[in-house]
Tab-separated table of C-alpha atoms in Angstrom:
chain	number	residue	atom	x	y	z
A	2	MET	CA	-4.319	-9.631	-9.874
A	3	ASN	CA	-2.635	-10.780	-7.006
A	4	LYS	CA	-5.760	-11.151	-4.483
A	5	VAL	CA	-5.903	-12.798	-1.048
A	6	LEU	CA	-9.330	-13.965	-0.151
A	7	LYS	CA	-10.130	-14.895	3.457
A	8	PHE	CA	-13.385	-16.448	4.373
A	9	GLY	CA	-14.731	-16.807	8.034
A	10	GLY	CA	-16.164	-19.919	9.806
A	11	THR	CA	-19.592	-19.168	8.451
A	12	SER	CA	-18.506	-18.837	4.670
A	13	VAL	CA	-17.358	-22.454	4.896
A	14	GLY	CA	-19.725	-23.894	7.384
A	15	SER	CA	-21.418	-26.224	5.082
A	16	ALA	CA	-21.253	-28.150	1.612
A	17	GLU	CA	-23.504	-25.357	-0.159
A	18	ASN	CA	-21.400	-22.574	1.421
A	19	MET	CA	-18.080	-23.921	0.162
A	20	LYS	CA	-19.508	-24.128	-3.180
A	21	LYS	CA	-20.318	-20.368	-3.181
A	22	VAL	CA	-16.605	-19.743	-1.861
A	23	ALA	CA	-15.208	-21.669	-4.678
A	24	SER	CA	-17.383	-19.710	-7.213
A	25	ILE	CA	-16.282	-16.397	-5.719
A	26	ILE	CA	-12.553	-17.557	-5.999
A	27	PHE	CA	-12.841	-18.408	-9.428
A	28	GLU	CA	-14.681	-15.118	-10.262
A	29	GLN	CA	-12.172	-13.051	-8.521
A	30	GLY	CA	-8.982	-14.837	-9.470
A	31	ALA	CA	-7.784	-15.438	-6.088
A	32	ARG	CA	-3.958	-16.229	-5.905
A	33	PHE	CA	-4.296	-17.470	-2.123
A	34	THR	CA	-7.721	-18.455	-0.356
A	35	VAL	CA	-7.345	-18.432	3.454
A	36	LEU	CA	-9.891	-20.438	5.375
A	37	SER	CA	-10.826	-20.524	8.922
A	38	ALA	CA	-12.391	-23.881	10.381
A	39	MET	CA	-15.972	-24.676	9.688
A	40	SER	CA	-18.376	-22.715	12.032
A	41	GLY	CA	-18.816	-24.333	15.367
A	42	THR	CA	-15.463	-26.217	14.847
A	43	THR	CA	-13.479	-23.853	17.287
A	44	ASP	CA	-15.774	-23.454	20.043
A	45	ALA	CA	-16.155	-27.188	20.082
A	46	LEU	CA	-12.251	-27.974	20.340
A	47	VAL	CA	-11.992	-25.127	22.791
A	48	ALA	CA	-14.233	-27.111	25.022
A	49	ILE	CA	-12.698	-30.380	24.552
A	50	ASN	CA	-9.247	-28.372	25.668
A	51	ASN	CA	-10.906	-26.744	28.798
A	52	ALA	CA	-12.430	-30.354	29.893
A	53	LEU	CA	-8.915	-31.851	29.469
A	54	ALA	CA	-7.449	-28.695	31.288
A	55	GLU	CA	-9.872	-29.539	34.272
A	56	GLY	CA	-9.237	-33.465	34.255
A	57	LYS	CA	-12.565	-34.355	32.977
A	58	GLY	CA	-11.317	-36.280	29.951
A	59	LEU	CA	-12.081	-36.225	26.335
A	60	LEU	CA	-15.721	-34.446	25.444
A	61	ALA	CA	-17.127	-37.633	23.217
A	62	ASP	CA	-20.329	-35.724	22.245
A	63	LYS	CA	-18.131	-32.656	20.975
A	64	ILE	CA	-15.730	-35.280	18.792
A	65	GLU	CA	-18.858	-37.018	17.460
A	66	MET	CA	-20.780	-34.124	16.719
A	67	LEU	CA	-17.617	-32.472	14.435
A	68	GLU	CA	-17.343	-35.989	12.907
A	69	GLU	CA	-20.992	-35.991	11.806
A	70	LYS	CA	-20.549	-32.200	10.581
A	71	TYR	CA	-17.772	-32.993	8.495
A	72	ASN	CA	-18.516	-35.879	6.981
A	73	ASN	CA	-21.980	-34.686	6.021
A	74	CYS	CA	-20.104	-31.826	4.563
A	75	ILE	CA	-17.923	-34.287	2.573
A	76	ASN	CA	-20.594	-36.325	1.608
A	77	SER	CA	-22.818	-33.253	0.063
A	78	LEU	CA	-19.906	-31.579	-1.580
A	79	LEU	CA	-17.598	-34.463	-3.266
A	80	ASP	CA	-18.186	-36.939	-5.675
A	81	ASP	CA	-15.243	-38.983	-4.802
A	82	LYS	CA	-15.491	-38.892	-1.306
A	83	SER	CA	-13.020	-41.616	-0.278
A	84	GLU	CA	-9.689	-39.320	0.306
A	85	ALA	CA	-11.672	-36.726	2.393
A	86	LEU	CA	-13.457	-39.246	4.680
A	87	GLU	CA	-10.146	-40.610	5.048
A	88	ARG	CA	-8.072	-37.199	5.846
A	89	ALA	CA	-11.272	-36.285	8.308
A	90	GLU	CA	-10.949	-40.089	10.208
A	91	LYS	CA	-7.009	-39.294	10.498
A	92	CYS	CA	-7.806	-35.853	12.006
A	93	PHE	CA	-10.286	-37.175	14.484
A	94	ALA	CA	-8.239	-39.958	15.519
A	95	LEU	CA	-5.263	-37.659	16.096
A	96	ILE	CA	-7.486	-35.549	18.411
A	97	ARG	CA	-7.985	-38.608	20.509
A	98	ASP	CA	-4.520	-39.543	20.429
A	99	LEU	CA	-3.559	-35.974	21.624
A	100	ALA	CA	-5.926	-35.968	24.330
A	101	ALA	CA	-5.101	-39.534	25.605
A	102	SER	CA	-1.246	-37.880	26.075
A	103	TYR	CA	-2.327	-34.404	27.151
A	104	SER	CA	0.306	-32.252	28.172
A	105	GLY	CA	-0.881	-28.986	28.538
A	106	VAL	CA	-0.683	-25.790	26.338
A	107	SER	CA	0.998	-27.364	23.433
A	108	THR	CA	-1.402	-30.090	23.089
A	109	GLN	CA	-4.200	-27.600	23.425
A	110	LYS	CA	-2.666	-25.679	20.571
A	111	ALA	CA	-2.100	-28.867	18.614
A	112	ILE	CA	-6.099	-29.735	18.864
A	113	VAL	CA	-7.308	-26.438	18.103
A	114	ALA	CA	-5.203	-26.254	14.969
A	115	GLN	CA	-7.117	-29.463	13.401
A	116	GLY	CA	-10.091	-27.631	12.328
A	117	GLU	CA	-8.438	-25.083	10.138
A	118	LEU	CA	-6.337	-28.063	8.825
A	119	LEU	CA	-9.300	-30.282	8.041
A	120	THR	CA	-11.099	-27.708	6.373
A	121	SER	CA	-8.709	-26.422	3.700
A	122	ALA	CA	-8.020	-29.981	2.828
A	123	ILE	CA	-11.722	-30.631	2.105
A	124	PHE	CA	-12.178	-27.206	0.231
A	125	SER	CA	-9.096	-28.269	-1.819
A	126	MET	CA	-10.389	-31.109	-3.175
A	127	TYR	CA	-13.731	-29.426	-4.296
A	128	VAL	CA	-11.688	-27.206	-5.944
A	129	ARG	CA	-9.733	-29.856	-7.821
A	130	GLN	CA	-13.086	-31.609	-8.677
A	131	CYS	CA	-14.345	-28.094	-10.297
A	132	GLY	CA	-11.362	-28.802	-12.496
A	133	LYS	CA	-8.969	-26.230	-11.432
A	134	GLN	CA	-5.550	-26.454	-10.236
A	135	VAL	CA	-4.967	-26.523	-6.533
A	136	VAL	CA	-1.946	-26.219	-4.423
A	137	LEU	CA	-2.956	-26.906	-0.837
A	138	VAL	CA	-0.286	-24.896	1.358
A	139	ASP	CA	0.154	-25.993	5.126
A	140	ILE	CA	0.520	-22.648	6.670
A	141	THR	CA	2.439	-23.767	9.524
A	142	GLU	CA	5.341	-24.291	7.389
A	143	ALA	CA	5.582	-20.796	6.508
A	144	MET	CA	3.810	-18.503	9.509
A	145	ARG	CA	5.903	-18.817	12.590
A	146	THR	CA	6.493	-16.462	15.572
A	147	THR	CA	9.423	-15.362	17.128
A	148	GLU	CA	10.234	-15.828	21.076
A	149	SER	CA	8.470	-12.445	21.660
A	150	GLY	CA	5.350	-13.686	20.036
A	151	LYS	CA	5.581	-11.397	16.615
A	152	VAL	CA	5.330	-12.974	13.062
A	153	ASP	CA	8.247	-13.606	11.432
A	154	THR	CA	7.463	-11.720	8.283
A	155	ALA	CA	11.020	-12.468	6.566
A	156	HIS	CA	10.583	-15.959	6.871
A	157	LEU	CA	6.883	-15.980	6.096
A	158	ALA	CA	7.635	-13.886	2.280
A	159	GLU	CA	10.569	-16.372	1.652
A	160	ALA	CA	8.741	-19.682	2.534
A	161	LEU	CA	5.759	-18.318	0.337
A	162	LYS	CA	7.780	-17.370	-2.435
A	163	LYS	CA	9.449	-21.053	-2.691
A	164	VAL	CA	5.814	-22.473	-2.378
A	165	THR	CA	4.746	-20.225	-5.416
A	166	ALA	CA	7.926	-20.647	-7.709
A	167	GLY	CA	6.964	-22.410	-10.680
A	168	TYR	CA	3.390	-22.337	-11.063
A	169	GLY	CA	1.111	-20.141	-13.308
A	170	ASP	CA	-1.286	-17.633	-12.955
A	171	ASP	CA	-4.209	-20.078	-13.223
A	172	VAL	CA	-3.024	-22.035	-10.054
A	173	PHE	CA	-5.335	-21.489	-6.751
A	174	PHE	CA	-3.379	-21.751	-3.550
A	175	VAL	CA	-5.652	-22.667	-0.542
A	176	THR	CA	-4.446	-22.214	2.875
A	177	GLN	CA	-5.494	-21.870	6.639
A	178	GLY	CA	-5.916	-18.816	8.726
A	179	PHE	CA	-5.249	-18.491	12.226
A	180	ILE	CA	-2.529	-21.021	12.842
A	181	CYS	CA	1.062	-20.886	12.899
A	182	ARG	CA	4.056	-22.557	14.503
A	183	ASP	CA	5.851	-21.191	17.493
A	184	HIS	CA	9.554	-20.383	17.665
A	185	ASN	CA	10.350	-23.883	19.003
A	186	GLY	CA	8.549	-25.223	15.998
A	187	GLU	CA	5.223	-26.217	18.030
A	188	LEU	CA	1.864	-25.795	16.690
A	189	SER	CA	0.545	-22.478	17.807
A	190	ASN	CA	-1.692	-19.646	16.722
A	191	LEU	CA	-2.468	-16.006	16.194
A	192	GLY	CA	-5.389	-15.665	18.615
A	193	ARG	CA	-8.883	-15.854	18.192
A	194	GLY	CA	-9.904	-14.120	15.081
A	195	GLY	CA	-6.493	-14.417	13.776
A	196	SER	CA	-7.545	-15.617	10.226
A	197	ASP	CA	-7.830	-11.863	8.928
A	198	TYR	CA	-4.562	-11.220	10.271
A	199	SER	CA	-3.066	-14.357	8.605
A	200	ALA	CA	-4.736	-13.061	5.332
A	201	ALA	CA	-3.096	-9.771	5.796
A	202	LEU	CA	0.467	-11.027	6.612
A	203	ILE	CA	-0.257	-13.480	3.520
A	204	GLY	CA	-1.139	-10.517	1.297
A	205	ALA	CA	1.970	-8.368	2.612
A	206	ALA	CA	4.305	-11.365	1.825
A	207	THR	CA	3.476	-12.090	-1.735
A	208	GLY	CA	2.794	-8.310	-2.531
A	209	ALA	CA	-0.862	-8.905	-3.386
A	210	SER	CA	-2.980	-6.284	-5.025
A	211	GLU	CA	-5.603	-6.548	-2.707
A	212	VAL	CA	-6.870	-8.266	0.502
A	213	GLN	CA	-10.561	-9.495	0.809
A	214	ILE	CA	-12.296	-10.443	3.899
A	215	TRP	CA	-15.544	-12.395	3.204
A	216	THR	CA	-17.901	-12.703	6.142
A	217	ASP	CA	-21.409	-12.893	6.509
A	218	ILE	CA	-22.421	-8.969	6.720
A	219	ASP	CA	-22.224	-6.339	4.021
A	220	GLY	CA	-19.025	-4.510	5.074
A	221	MET	CA	-18.314	-2.744	8.242
A	222	HIS	CA	-21.116	-0.696	9.354
A	223	ASN	CA	-22.006	2.507	11.292
A	224	ASN	CA	-22.906	0.681	14.500
A	225	ASP	CA	-23.471	-2.839	15.726
A	226	PRO	CA	-26.373	-4.416	13.755
A	227	ARG	CA	-26.655	-7.110	16.686
A	228	TYR	CA	-27.951	-4.665	18.977
A	229	VAL	CA	-29.088	-1.553	16.873
A	230	GLU	CA	-31.769	-1.400	14.202
A	231	GLY	CA	-31.113	0.765	10.978
A	232	THR	CA	-27.285	0.333	10.740
A	233	TYR	CA	-25.880	0.813	7.091
A	234	PRO	CA	-22.436	-0.451	5.643
A	235	ILE	CA	-19.823	2.484	5.295
A	236	ARG	CA	-18.506	2.169	1.594
A	237	ARG	CA	-15.334	3.646	1.884
A	238	MET	CA	-12.741	4.196	5.133
A	239	SER	CA	-9.400	5.058	5.944
A	240	PHE	CA	-6.719	2.541	7.473
A	241	THR	CA	-6.728	4.719	10.414
A	242	ASP	CA	-10.526	4.658	10.926
A	243	ALA	CA	-11.035	0.884	10.446
A	244	ALA	CA	-8.068	0.140	12.967
A	245	GLU	CA	-9.862	2.395	15.885
A	246	LEU	CA	-13.301	0.515	14.900
A	247	ALA	CA	-11.698	-2.849	14.864
A	248	TYR	CA	-9.693	-2.320	17.977
A	249	PHE	CA	-12.686	-1.009	19.788
A	250	GLY	CA	-15.023	-3.718	18.981
A	251	ALA	CA	-16.134	-3.692	15.307
A	252	LYS	CA	-16.464	-7.803	14.958
A	253	ILE	CA	-16.105	-7.840	11.263
A	254	LEU	CA	-12.636	-7.439	11.290
A	255	HIS	CA	-9.647	-8.581	13.499
A	256	PRO	CA	-7.783	-5.363	14.844
A	257	SER	CA	-4.142	-6.489	13.615
A	258	THR	CA	-5.346	-7.040	10.057
A	259	ILE	CA	-4.864	-3.217	8.997
A	260	GLN	CA	-1.347	-2.894	10.032
A	261	PRO	CA	0.447	-5.184	7.504
A	262	CYS	CA	-1.830	-3.624	4.556
A	263	LYS	CA	-1.515	-0.275	5.603
A	264	GLU	CA	2.354	-0.391	5.642
A	265	LEU	CA	2.343	-1.525	1.812
A	266	ASP	CA	-0.893	0.524	0.991
A	267	ILE	CA	-2.570	-2.550	-0.127
A	268	PRO	CA	-6.438	-1.994	-0.268
A	269	VAL	CA	-8.964	-4.101	1.974
A	270	LYS	CA	-12.037	-5.148	0.898
A	271	LEU	CA	-14.975	-6.360	3.649
A	272	LYS	CA	-17.358	-8.401	1.568
A	273	ASN	CA	-20.368	-10.736	2.260
A	274	THR	CA	-20.114	-14.384	1.123
A	275	LEU	CA	-24.114	-14.392	0.991
A	276	GLU	CA	-24.403	-11.615	-1.230
A	277	PRO	CA	-21.309	-11.738	-3.382
A	278	HIS	CA	-21.978	-8.546	-5.527
A	279	ALA	CA	-22.699	-6.410	-2.790
A	280	GLU	CA	-20.057	-3.183	-2.577
A	281	GLY	CA	-19.041	-3.979	0.892
A	282	THR	CA	-16.286	-1.775	2.697
A	283	THR	CA	-13.231	-0.853	0.942
A	284	ILE	CA	-10.280	0.160	3.419
A	285	THR	CA	-7.515	2.438	1.539
A	286	SER	CA	-4.996	4.957	2.743
A	287	HIS	CA	-7.202	8.015	2.137
A	288	SER	CA	-11.273	8.533	2.299
A	289	ASP	CA	-12.999	11.302	1.099
A	290	ASP	CA	-15.796	10.707	3.465
A	291	SER	CA	-16.360	14.014	5.470
A	292	ARG	CA	-19.073	12.719	7.616
A	293	LYS	CA	-18.443	14.299	11.110
A	294	TYR	CA	-19.598	10.958	12.853
A	295	LEU	CA	-18.780	7.814	10.625
A	296	ALA	CA	-19.167	5.044	12.999
A	297	VAL	CA	-19.552	3.710	16.580
A	298	ALA	CA	-18.297	0.420	18.270
A	299	ALA	CA	-17.979	-0.817	21.414
A	300	LYS	CA	-15.443	-2.951	23.256
A	301	ASP	CA	-16.342	-5.183	26.434
A	302	ASN	CA	-14.865	-7.052	29.395
A	303	ILE	CA	-12.910	-3.929	30.074
A	304	THR	CA	-11.138	-3.380	33.757
A	305	VAL	CA	-10.540	0.364	34.994
A	306	VAL	CA	-7.618	0.704	37.250
A	307	ARG	CA	-7.038	3.935	39.516
A	308	ILE	CA	-3.941	5.349	41.006
A	309	CYS	CA	-4.354	8.036	43.253
A	310	SER	CA	-0.816	9.191	44.634
A	311	ALA	CA	0.324	12.586	46.278
A	312	ASN	CA	3.715	11.725	44.739
A	313	MET	CA	2.208	12.657	41.235
A	314	LEU	CA	2.235	16.343	42.099
A	315	MET	CA	4.739	18.180	40.051
A	316	ALA	CA	6.999	14.956	39.583
A	317	TYR	CA	8.447	13.724	36.567
A	318	GLY	CA	9.059	9.591	35.931
A	319	PHE	CA	5.564	8.641	37.771
A	320	LEU	CA	3.671	7.371	34.576
A	321	ARG	CA	6.999	5.812	33.252
A	322	ARG	CA	6.968	3.476	35.995
A	323	VAL	CA	3.456	2.652	36.094
A	324	PHE	CA	3.707	1.561	32.512
A	325	GLU	CA	6.515	-0.547	33.222
A	326	VAL	CA	4.504	-2.708	35.694
A	327	PHE	CA	2.127	-3.270	32.704
A	328	GLU	CA	4.794	-3.955	30.463
A	329	LYS	CA	6.209	-6.598	32.906
A	330	TYR	CA	2.909	-8.246	32.606
A	331	ARG	CA	2.585	-7.855	28.985
A	332	THR	CA	-0.647	-6.105	29.350
A	333	PRO	CA	-1.690	-3.233	26.543
A	334	ILE	CA	-3.541	-0.229	27.858
A	335	ASP	CA	-6.722	1.057	26.215
A	336	MET	CA	-7.474	4.423	27.436
A	337	ILE	CA	-5.764	6.668	30.023
A	338	THR	CA	-6.560	9.977	31.830
A	339	THR	CA	-4.602	11.598	34.481
A	340	SER	CA	-5.084	14.633	36.998
A	341	GLN	CA	-2.093	16.215	39.388
A	342	VAL	CA	-2.791	13.529	41.881
A	343	ALA	CA	-4.274	10.500	40.134
A	344	VAL	CA	-4.452	8.311	37.140
A	345	SER	CA	-7.173	6.001	35.768
A	346	LEU	CA	-6.234	3.528	32.879
A	347	THR	CA	-8.132	0.679	31.253
A	348	ILE	CA	-7.218	-2.646	30.303
A	349	ASP	CA	-8.988	-5.731	27.927
A	350	ASP	CA	-6.919	-8.372	29.692
A	351	ASP	CA	-7.282	-9.159	33.294
A	352	THR	CA	-5.071	-12.295	33.465
A	353	HIS	CA	-2.365	-10.330	35.754
A	354	VAL	CA	-4.620	-7.831	37.230
A	355	LYS	CA	-4.084	-8.780	40.801
A	356	SER	CA	-0.300	-8.941	40.475
A	357	ILE	CA	-0.564	-5.806	38.570
A	358	ILE	CA	-2.424	-4.192	41.547
A	359	GLU	CA	-0.147	-5.465	43.958
A	360	GLU	CA	2.834	-3.731	42.534
A	361	LEU	CA	1.137	-0.247	42.071
A	362	SER	CA	0.264	-0.478	45.531
A	363	SER	CA	3.725	0.701	46.190
A	364	PHE	CA	2.818	3.902	44.535
A	365	GLY	CA	-0.248	4.702	46.622
A	366	ASN	CA	-3.834	3.925	46.678
A	367	VAL	CA	-4.753	1.588	44.028
A	368	SER	CA	-8.344	0.217	43.101
A	369	TYR	CA	-9.910	-1.804	39.953
A	370	GLN	CA	-13.348	-2.544	38.345
A	371	SER	CA	-14.163	-5.031	35.700
A	372	GLY	CA	-17.590	-5.128	33.910
A	373	ASN	CA	-16.920	-2.044	31.839
A	374	SER	CA	-17.169	-1.234	27.691
A	375	ILE	CA	-15.532	1.535	26.065
A	376	ILE	CA	-17.555	3.022	23.349
A	377	CYS	CA	-15.799	4.538	20.602
A	378	VAL	CA	-17.283	7.087	18.234
A	379	VAL	CA	-15.048	7.621	15.198
A	380	GLY	CA	-15.346	10.386	12.445
A	381	ASP	CA	-14.013	14.002	11.616
A	382	LEU	CA	-13.470	15.038	14.931
A	383	ALA	CA	-10.895	17.658	14.958
A	384	ALA	CA	-10.833	20.056	17.844
A	385	GLU	CA	-11.576	22.871	15.315
A	386	HIS	CA	-15.412	21.656	15.117
A	387	PRO	CA	-17.063	23.082	17.798
A	388	GLY	CA	-19.650	21.165	19.843
A	389	LEU	CA	-18.381	17.545	19.286
A	390	VAL	CA	-17.862	16.423	22.949
A	391	SER	CA	-21.096	17.983	23.872
A	392	ASP	CA	-22.823	16.183	20.853
A	393	ILE	CA	-21.648	12.895	21.814
A	394	LEU	CA	-22.247	13.345	25.678
A	395	GLY	CA	-25.529	14.913	25.072
A	396	SER	CA	-26.792	11.957	23.265
A	397	ILE	CA	-25.953	9.605	26.174
A	398	ASP	CA	-26.794	12.052	28.916
A	399	ASN	CA	-28.926	9.393	30.744
A	400	ILE	CA	-25.935	7.265	30.985
A	401	PRO	CA	-23.077	7.532	33.537
A	402	VAL	CA	-19.796	8.036	31.986
A	403	LYS	CA	-16.590	7.065	33.956
A	404	MET	CA	-13.724	8.229	31.553
A	405	VAL	CA	-13.490	9.979	28.452
A	406	SER	CA	-10.386	10.134	26.110
A	407	TYR	CA	-10.082	12.799	23.230
A	408	GLY	CA	-7.422	14.412	21.778
A	409	ALA	CA	-4.830	11.792	21.224
A	410	SER	CA	-6.390	11.749	17.653
A	411	ASN	CA	-8.617	14.013	15.609
A	412	ARG	CA	-10.278	10.669	14.465
A	413	SER	CA	-11.849	9.306	17.782
A	414	VAL	CA	-13.478	10.044	21.117
A	415	ALA	CA	-13.549	7.030	23.718
A	416	LEU	CA	-16.010	6.690	26.613
A	417	LEU	CA	-16.143	4.440	29.301
A	418	ILE	CA	-19.255	3.147	30.950
A	419	ASP	CA	-20.727	0.384	32.835
A	420	SER	CA	-21.553	-2.627	30.455
A	421	GLU	CA	-24.936	-2.951	31.810
A	422	TYR	CA	-25.473	0.633	29.682
A	423	LYS	CA	-23.758	-0.487	26.428
A	424	ILE	CA	-26.751	-1.176	24.274
A	425	ASP	CA	-28.908	1.709	25.406
A	426	ALA	CA	-25.626	3.954	24.342
A	427	LEU	CA	-25.304	2.485	21.194
A	428	ARG	CA	-28.765	2.936	20.263
A	429	SER	CA	-28.838	6.339	21.544
A	430	LEU	CA	-25.727	7.488	19.657
A	431	ASN	CA	-27.200	5.944	16.663
A	432	ALA	CA	-30.458	7.790	17.103
A	433	LYS	CA	-28.926	11.274	17.640
A	434	LEU	CA	-25.500	11.091	15.886
A	435	PHE	CA	-26.687	9.683	12.705
A	436	THR	CA	-28.904	11.079	9.685
A	437	THR	CA	-30.930	9.778	6.872
A	438	ALA	CA	-28.315	11.561	4.731
A	439	ASP	CA	-25.575	9.826	6.197
A	440	LYS	CA	-26.872	6.229	4.653
A	441	GLN	CA	-26.325	7.576	1.125
């Protein structure tokens, strides 16, 4: 079985957890193991980058914390520690050198990449200590993006084919998630949470039979267990439903993960490192789940933009011109609703919102408001089923709703609300849409 297994930062956050991960990949017969940095690493490196960007210099306490964390892990994990301790020393010396010659974004990306590189190196040494054949793969030599920011999948497939050539089925390939190189050959990354996406791309590039995403929760739940009591894992779901939930806030899975696996019909499993024999969630092309309401997710940091213009009335081409403004600033749109003289839409990236508003102002009266959340309800929501919208809106009839999006898909309904009401909305929907029978 050609399986790709990805483990998040918590899963490799200590020597004890790394031992559990090794046991899992041995049992599963993983061909590729994709690792995030040890938990807390990326946050610390981002804090260092922020301080450098603000001219504050290197945050010595963050570096010292990371050095202690990694050295403790090495001392607890490995019998022969010398190689790993030397590797860690070189890593932190490099970070200090990069900080000393700080030159902006390229330095920041080089610094933040060191967590994955060091974690995977230490873990591969432990796999070797367990008596297994292991190859540590520098994914930045295979994973690269084009000038438009897309991953060059053809190059990835060819590079990994060369990496694995000549090795038997008993070899474990260990590599990094998240990081890559850009079209100029500079160290870069796939964005926060991009390790899931890395695993999916590697799975597609190597023709994997299965991609497994291992975290600290048993599969994708019907609601957010951080805020709602009594949630339960969904055992099987379709790629479509998983993509909707991931995009609209389900934290267990990066939104981009689904597409590479969907295109090649590669099953994706969401598993719990702390309970490796729990069933988790299996995502495939088709699901036999016929529940009307399958799950709810929430996405924060949403900005709503409203355009009111008499020029819309009986006009064509108006929306195209609006969309071209967002395209110019490479800002995706989440939700959209229209009337004869107005259009409201939402974005989750307000980096360029002031420039966008300035250009849109030539079309009519424009306003925007941040601090919103999108609540997405996913299930068998075909229009043939009466009462769907009234069920959903009736479940949160004490919460003001700013926008409703329904009809583009028969699998989801999206609602825009103020973020201050998000937790109340999630709890109310959970109490009124899901029954005891749904947990079976």
